[in-house]
Amino acid sequence: MEKTFSGRAIELVLGDITRQRVDAIVNAANSTLLGGGGVDGAIHRAGGPAVLDECRTIRAERGECPTGEAVLTGGGGLPARFVIHAVGPVWRGGDQGEPGLLASCYRNALRIAAERGFQSVAFPSISTGIYGYPVSLAASTALTAVASFLSSEAAAPTRVRFVLFDPVTFATYAGALETL
Ligand code: AR6
């Protein structure tokens, strides 16, 4: 499924983000940048030690990555050329700034992509696994943030693919994209 915004596409697929051949995939990282479970674990396993080494260097130079922000590394052994590590919010009931932080996370990842001139970027459903963000709420926040970036930034990527790992998450994003 796909929809265009100012000539740029948001596409939804059911699949594994580590298999995507795009300019950059986005990782649902944590502030330590040192890896973890879920999609973060899968990306580090597939990317290999080069990705973790770069994360360690960034962490040593700049400290932890705050929630809502993102950093860039190479893709190591992945088919994607780069990885944008973005830190989503932990769901704490919804009144702790979670929607704003989740939207920032997508915007900051896309800002890095735009600065680098990336044409294709793939996102997972940030925060909706281990961080417990309800998918129905995250889907509309994520899609709204991405659509508004694509509509307003001249250097935005031409194609943003959401790679959803399970059918329920895919169906939820599809419903939200339809009503956007
Ligand atoms: N491809 C695409 N999506 C995936 C993949 C994959 N290979 N594997 C899992 N997902 P999560 P979070 C989906 O938990 O909620 C880590 O420990 C998964 O089904 O990976 O942002 C980090 O280090 C879900 O829909 O990320 C942090 O500590 C979505 O990706 C913490 O988890 C996000 O689930 C971040 O938690």
Short mmCIF file of C-alpha atoms and ligand atoms in Angstrom, two decimals, residues 15-18 28-30 35-40 42 124-131 163 165-166 169, ligand 1:
data_model
loop_
_atom_site.label_atom_id
_atom_site.label_comp_id
_atom_site.label_asym_id
_atom_site.label_seq_id
_atom_site.Cartn_x
_atom_site.Cartn_y
_atom_site.Cartn_z
CA GLY A 15 8.64 -7.62 6.37
CA ASP A 16 12.07 -7.50 7.97
CA ILE A 17 13.86 -4.16 7.96
CA THR A 18 17.32 -5.78 7.94
CA ALA A 28 14.53 1.76 17.15
CA ALA A 29 17.51 2.24 19.46
CA ASN A 30 17.86 3.20 23.12
CA GLY A 35 22.26 -2.32 21.16
CA GLY A 36 19.39 -4.24 22.71
CA GLY A 37 16.56 -6.59 21.77
CA GLY A 38 13.83 -6.34 19.13
CA VAL A 39 14.66 -4.60 15.88
CA ASP A 40 17.81 -3.09 17.46
CA ALA A 42 18.32 -7.73 14.62
CA PRO A 124 10.20 0.18 11.70
CA SER A 125 7.29 0.93 14.03
CA ILE A 126 9.35 2.79 16.63
CA SER A 127 8.41 2.34 20.32
CA THR A 128 5.57 -0.17 19.77
CA GLY A 129 7.50 -3.26 20.88
CA ILE A 130 9.54 -3.34 24.08
CA TYR A 131 8.71 0.35 24.76
CA VAL A 163 8.56 -2.09 7.27
CA PHE A 165 6.99 -6.94 11.25
CA ASP A 166 3.58 -8.50 11.99
CA THR A 169 0.91 -3.74 13.05
N1 AR6 B 1 12.11 -5.68 11.11
C1 AR6 B 1 11.09 -4.81 11.29
N2 AR6 B 1 10.45 -4.64 12.47
C2 AR6 B 1 10.88 -5.39 13.51
C3 AR6 B 1 11.95 -6.32 13.41
C4 AR6 B 1 12.58 -6.44 12.15
N3 AR6 B 1 13.60 -7.29 11.95
N4 AR6 B 1 12.13 -6.90 14.62
C5 AR6 B 1 11.20 -6.38 15.45
N5 AR6 B 1 10.45 -5.48 14.78
P1 AR6 B 1 11.16 -2.95 19.36
P2 AR6 B 1 10.91 -0.32 20.72
C6 AR6 B 1 9.30 -4.68 15.25
O1 AR6 B 1 10.88 -3.66 20.64
O2 AR6 B 1 9.53 -0.64 21.15
C7 AR6 B 1 15.42 -2.54 22.15
O3 AR6 B 1 15.93 -3.32 23.19
C8 AR6 B 1 8.58 -5.09 16.51
O4 AR6 B 1 7.71 -6.18 16.24
O5 AR6 B 1 12.25 -3.44 18.51
O6 AR6 B 1 11.18 1.03 20.11
C9 AR6 B 1 16.11 -1.20 22.05
O7 AR6 B 1 17.49 -1.29 22.37
C10 AR6 B 1 7.81 -3.80 16.82
O8 AR6 B 1 6.64 -3.73 15.99
O9 AR6 B 1 11.49 -1.36 19.64
C11 AR6 B 1 15.38 -0.37 23.05
O10 AR6 B 1 15.86 -0.62 24.37
C12 AR6 B 1 8.78 -2.70 16.37
O11 AR6 B 1 9.75 -3.37 15.54
C13 AR6 B 1 13.97 -0.89 22.95
O12 AR6 B 1 14.07 -2.21 22.43
C14 AR6 B 1 9.51 -2.00 17.51
O13 AR6 B 1 9.80 -2.92 18.54
C15 AR6 B 1 13.17 -0.09 21.96
O14 AR6 B 1 11.83 -0.51 21.98
#
